[in-house]
PDB file of C-alpha atoms in Angstrom:
ATOM      1  CA  MET A   1       0.000   0.000   0.000  1.00 74.00           C
ATOM      2  CA  ASP A   2       1.016   3.498  -0.684  1.00 87.00           C
ATOM      3  CA  PRO A   3       2.059   5.500   2.440  1.00 89.00           C
ATOM      4  CA  GLU A   4       0.193   8.540   1.149  1.00 91.00           C
ATOM      5  CA  VAL A   5      -3.099   6.612   0.978  1.00 91.00           C
ATOM      6  CA  ILE A   6      -2.564   5.260   4.510  1.00 91.00           C
ATOM      7  CA  ALA A   7      -1.809   8.734   5.880  1.00 92.00           C
ATOM      8  CA  GLU A   8      -4.898  10.133   4.123  1.00 92.00           C
ATOM      9  CA  ALA A   9      -7.122   7.367   5.534  1.00 90.00           C
ATOM     10  CA  ARG A  10      -5.778   7.946   9.053  1.00 89.00           C
ATOM     11  CA  ALA A  11      -6.393  11.682   8.803  1.00 90.00           C
ATOM     12  CA  LYS A  12      -9.958  11.028   7.611  1.00 87.00           C
ATOM     13  CA  LEU A  13     -10.547   8.581  10.486  1.00 84.00           C
ATOM     14  CA  MET A  14      -9.150  10.991  13.100  1.00 82.00           C
ATOM     15  CA  LYS A  15     -11.359  13.765  11.734  1.00 81.00           C
ATOM     16  CA  LYS A  16     -14.395  11.486  11.962  1.00 77.00           C
ATOM     17  CA  GLN A  17     -13.619  10.475  15.575  1.00 72.00           C
ATOM     18  CA  ALA A  18     -12.641  13.906  16.883  1.00 70.00           C
ATOM     19  CA  GLY A  19     -15.694  14.283  19.133  1.00 60.00           C
ATOM     20  CA  ASN A  20     -16.304  10.627  19.971  1.00 57.00           C
ATOM     21  CA  SER A  21     -13.722   8.755  22.010  1.00 55.00           C
ATOM     22  CA  ASP A  22     -15.847   5.576  22.204  1.00 54.00           C
ATOM     23  CA  ALA A  23     -15.942   5.097  18.439  1.00 53.00           C
ATOM     24  CA  LEU A  24     -14.010   2.454  16.590  1.00 58.00           C
ATOM     25  CA  GLY A  25     -10.309   2.810  17.211  1.00 58.00           C
ATOM     26  CA  GLY A  26     -10.686   5.133  20.169  1.00 58.00           C
ATOM     27  CA  MET A  27      -9.496   4.392  23.656  1.00 62.00           C
ATOM     28  CA  ARG A  28     -12.047   2.542  25.744  1.00 63.00           C
ATOM     29  CA  ARG A  29     -12.491   3.994  29.187  1.00 64.00           C
ATOM     30  CA  LYS A  30     -14.331   2.238  31.953  1.00 72.00           C
ATOM     31  CA  GLN A  31     -16.942   4.189  33.790  1.00 78.00           C
ATOM     32  CA  LYS A  32     -16.335   4.827  37.432  1.00 75.00           C
ATOM     33  CA  ARG A  33     -18.890   2.801  39.323  1.00 74.00           C
ATOM     34  CA  VAL A  34     -20.369   4.190  42.499  1.00 74.00           C
ATOM     35  CA  HIS A  35     -21.092   1.315  44.842  1.00 72.00           C
ATOM     36  CA  LYS A  36     -23.976   1.571  47.240  1.00 69.00           C
ATOM     37  CA  THR A  37     -23.064   1.470  50.883  1.00 67.00           C
ATOM     38  CA  PRO A  38     -23.798  -1.919  52.392  1.00 67.00           C
ATOM     39  CA  THR A  39     -25.221  -0.350  55.552  1.00 66.00           C
ATOM     40  CA  SER A  40     -28.530   0.471  53.870  1.00 71.00           C
ATOM     41  CA  THR A  41     -29.074  -3.150  52.839  1.00 77.00           C
ATOM     42  CA  ASP A  42     -27.820  -4.398  56.201  1.00 79.00           C
ATOM     43  CA  ASP A  43     -30.264  -2.118  58.010  1.00 80.00           C
ATOM     44  CA  LYS A  44     -33.144  -3.387  55.897  1.00 85.00           C
ATOM     45  CA  LYS A  45     -32.203  -7.012  56.577  1.00 87.00           C
ATOM     46  CA  LEU A  46     -31.860  -6.308  60.296  1.00 83.00           C
ATOM     47  CA  LEU A  47     -35.227  -4.555  60.486  1.00 84.00           C
ATOM     48  CA  SER A  48     -36.954  -7.394  58.605  1.00 88.00           C
ATOM     49  CA  ALA A  49     -35.396  -9.963  60.956  1.00 86.00           C
ATOM     50  CA  LEU A  50     -36.542  -7.944  63.976  1.00 85.00           C
ATOM     51  CA  LYS A  51     -40.071  -7.788  62.546  1.00 87.00           C
ATOM     52  CA  LYS A  52     -40.079 -11.574  62.217  1.00 88.00           C
ATOM     53  CA  VAL A  53     -39.197 -11.882  65.906  1.00 85.00           C
ATOM     54  CA  GLY A  54     -41.964  -9.425  66.754  1.00 86.00           C
ATOM     55  CA  CYS A  55     -39.904  -6.402  67.818  1.00 88.00           C
ATOM     56  CA  ASN A  56     -41.757  -3.117  67.945  1.00 88.00           C
ATOM     57  CA  PRO A  57     -40.171   0.339  68.082  1.00 89.00           C
ATOM     58  CA  ILE A  58     -40.234   2.066  71.460  1.00 88.00           C
ATOM     59  CA  PRO A  59     -40.439   5.858  71.095  1.00 89.00           C
ATOM     60  CA  GLY A  60     -39.235   8.469  73.571  1.00 89.00           C
ATOM     61  CA  ILE A  61     -35.967   6.880  74.713  1.00 87.00           C
ATOM     62  CA  GLU A  62     -33.404   9.639  75.321  1.00 87.00           C
ATOM     63  CA  GLU A  63     -30.379   7.536  76.269  1.00 86.00           C
ATOM     64  CA  VAL A  64     -29.248   3.940  76.778  1.00 87.00           C
ATOM     65  CA  ASN A  65     -26.331   2.973  79.025  1.00 84.00           C
ATOM     66  CA  MET A  66     -24.763  -0.491  79.005  1.00 84.00           C
ATOM     67  CA  PHE A  67     -22.431  -1.212  81.900  1.00 80.00           C
ATOM     68  CA  LYS A  68     -19.366  -3.348  81.253  1.00 81.00           C
ATOM     69  CA  SER A  69     -17.588  -5.466  83.842  1.00 78.00           C
ATOM     70  CA  ASP A  70     -14.435  -3.316  83.751  1.00 78.00           C
ATOM     71  CA  GLY A  71     -16.297  -0.219  84.966  1.00 74.00           C
ATOM     72  CA  ARG A  72     -16.730   1.379  81.539  1.00 82.00           C
ATOM     73  CA  VAL A  73     -20.100   2.346  80.056  1.00 84.00           C
ATOM     74  CA  ILE A  74     -21.349   2.138  76.468  1.00 88.00           C
ATOM     75  CA  HIS A  75     -23.470   5.280  76.131  1.00 88.00           C
ATOM     76  CA  PHE A  76     -26.056   5.791  73.359  1.00 89.00           C
ATOM     77  CA  ALA A  77     -27.575   9.268  73.024  1.00 88.00           C
ATOM     78  CA  ASN A  78     -30.993   9.362  71.287  1.00 88.00           C
ATOM     79  CA  PRO A  79     -30.967   5.736  70.094  1.00 90.00           C
ATOM     80  CA  LYS A  80     -33.628   3.880  68.146  1.00 88.00           C
ATOM     81  CA  LEU A  81     -34.854   1.090  70.409  1.00 89.00           C
ATOM     82  CA  GLN A  82     -36.881  -1.953  69.412  1.00 90.00           C
ATOM     83  CA  ALA A  83     -38.005  -4.628  71.825  1.00 89.00           C
ATOM     84  CA  SER A  84     -39.909  -7.893  71.968  1.00 88.00           C
ATOM     85  CA  LEU A  85     -40.674  -8.821  75.552  1.00 85.00           C
ATOM     86  CA  GLY A  86     -41.958 -12.284  74.641  1.00 84.00           C
ATOM     87  CA  ALA A  87     -38.730 -13.195  72.849  1.00 83.00           C
ATOM     88  CA  ASN A  88     -36.574 -11.307  75.399  1.00 85.00           C
ATOM     89  CA  THR A  89     -34.978  -9.408  72.519  1.00 84.00           C
ATOM     90  CA  TYR A  90     -33.830  -5.797  72.565  1.00 86.00           C
ATOM     91  CA  ALA A  91     -32.184  -3.920  69.684  1.00 89.00           C
ATOM     92  CA  VAL A  92     -30.428  -0.611  70.266  1.00 89.00           C
ATOM     93  CA  MET A  93     -29.485   1.265  67.095  1.00 87.00           C
ATOM     94  CA  GLY A  94     -27.363   4.400  67.130  1.00 87.00           C
ATOM     95  CA  VAL A  95     -23.867   5.672  67.719  1.00 88.00           C
ATOM     96  CA  GLY A  96     -22.369   4.248  70.896  1.00 87.00           C
ATOM     97  CA  GLU A  97     -19.560   5.892  72.822  1.00 89.00           C
ATOM     98  CA  ASP A  98     -17.305   4.044  75.262  1.00 90.00           C
ATOM     99  CA  LYS A  99     -17.041   6.263  78.339  1.00 85.00           C
ATOM    100  CA  ALA A 100     -15.724   5.980  81.869  1.00 80.00           C
ATOM    101  CA  LEU A 101     -18.260   5.806  84.685  1.00 73.00           C
ATOM    102  CA  GLN A 102     -16.922   9.074  86.161  1.00 72.00           C
ATOM    103  CA  GLU A 103     -17.815  10.990  82.975  1.00 74.00           C
ATOM    104  CA  LEU A 104     -21.526  10.188  83.344  1.00 73.00           C
ATOM    105  CA  LEU A 105     -21.864  10.914  87.068  1.00 72.00           C
ATOM    106  CA  PRO A 106     -24.132  12.199  88.791  1.00 72.00           C
ATOM    107  CA  GLY A 107     -26.944  11.688  86.258  1.00 69.00           C
ATOM    108  CA  ILE A 108     -26.334   7.953  86.004  1.00 70.00           C
ATOM    109  CA  ILE A 109     -26.618   7.062  89.713  1.00 69.00           C
ATOM    110  CA  SER A 110     -30.310   6.138  89.449  1.00 66.00           C
ATOM    111  CA  GLN A 111     -29.441   3.532  86.790  1.00 69.00           C
ATOM    112  CA  LEU A 112     -26.723   1.743  88.761  1.00 70.00           C
ATOM    113  CA  GLY A 113     -27.256  -1.829  89.919  1.00 68.00           C
ATOM    114  CA  ALA A 114     -25.715  -3.653  92.886  1.00 69.00           C
ATOM    115  CA  ASP A 115     -22.570  -4.774  91.063  1.00 67.00           C
ATOM    116  CA  THR A 116     -21.993  -1.318  89.587  1.00 67.00           C
ATOM    117  CA  MET A 117     -22.518   0.294  92.981  1.00 69.00           C
ATOM    118  CA  GLN A 118     -19.583  -1.785  94.276  1.00 70.00           C
ATOM    119  CA  SER A 119     -17.328  -0.394  91.561  1.00 69.00           C
ATOM    120  CA  LEU A 120     -18.592   3.110  92.375  1.00 71.00           C
ATOM    121  CA  LYS A 121     -17.715   2.586  96.071  1.00 75.00           C
ATOM    122  CA  GLN A 122     -14.239   1.413  95.061  1.00 74.00           C
ATOM    123  CA  LEU A 123     -13.887   4.483  92.887  1.00 72.00           C
ATOM    124  CA  ALA A 124     -14.898   6.756  95.778  1.00 73.00           C
ATOM    125  CA  ALA A 125     -12.439   4.999  98.102  1.00 78.00           C
ATOM    126  CA  SER A 126      -9.596   5.381  95.622  1.00 75.00           C
ATOM    127  CA  MET A 127     -10.400   9.066  95.129  1.00 71.00           C
ATOM    128  CA  ALA A 128     -10.462   9.599  98.903  1.00 71.00           C
ATOM    129  CA  ALA A 129      -7.092   7.850  99.217  1.00 73.00           C
ATOM    130  CA  GLN A 130      -5.616  10.069  96.515  1.00 70.00           C
ATOM    131  CA  SER A 131      -6.812  13.275  98.126  1.00 64.00           C
ATOM    132  CA  GLY A 132      -5.463  12.230 101.552  1.00 58.00           C
ATOM    133  CA  ASP A 133      -5.838  14.407 104.666  1.00 53.00           C
ATOM    134  CA  ASP A 134      -5.035  17.635 102.846  1.00 55.00           C
ATOM    135  CA  ASP A 135      -8.648  18.739 103.128  1.00 55.00           C
ATOM    136  CA  VAL A 136      -8.510  19.416 106.908  1.00 60.00           C
ATOM    137  CA  PRO A 137      -6.200  22.265 107.895  1.00 61.00           C
ATOM    138  CA  ASP A 138      -4.120  22.199 111.066  1.00 62.00           C
ATOM    139  CA  LEU A 139      -5.946  24.285 113.689  1.00 64.00           C
ATOM    140  CA  GLY A 140      -3.008  24.786 116.008  1.00 65.00           C
ATOM    141  CA  SER A 141      -3.066  24.883 119.804  1.00 65.00           C
ATOM    142  CA  GLU A 142      -5.209  28.005 120.242  1.00 68.00           C
ATOM    143  CA  ASN A 143      -8.592  27.806 121.890  1.00 71.00           C
ATOM    144  CA  PHE A 144     -11.047  29.629 119.657  1.00 68.00           C
ATOM    145  CA  GLU A 145     -13.483  30.445 122.479  1.00 73.00           C
ATOM    146  CA  ASP A 146     -10.811  32.358 124.360  1.00 70.00           C
ATOM    147  CA  VAL A 147      -9.830  34.298 121.268  1.00 65.00           C
ATOM    148  CA  SER A 148     -13.445  35.198 120.475  1.00 67.00           C
ATOM    149  CA  LYS A 149     -14.031  36.621 124.007  1.00 70.00           C
ATOM    150  CA  ASP A 150     -11.239  39.156 123.605  1.00 60.00           C
TER     151      ASP A 150
END
């Protein structure tokens, strides 16, 4: 073949494909796929499983606290709560924060059980031991009644 004819055919083809990169001879580019987050499908599956068990949503719950054996608390603020008393099933949905028991005091005292009260007593004893006897000042040997009469 004549090189002039080949060059002319290439020029014609390039002119034809100038605006279309997907045409014959152009570079094929894959489209960027946006994958759906699996949490939406997981939530749907979870909610359908809870419905099968008979869980019903409980409105008006402001916070949920779960006490761990090491003295820490898993704290949920404004969770979605579903429960089935017959199946003894509770589902707490929301963002949980792992907090120390001291961070939630004094508002959490009404929620404490017997085992958690023991850890709270130990905490109070350790805090008292740390502070020591620095709280009571030395009064000296003066009698305050005699000083007040003068």
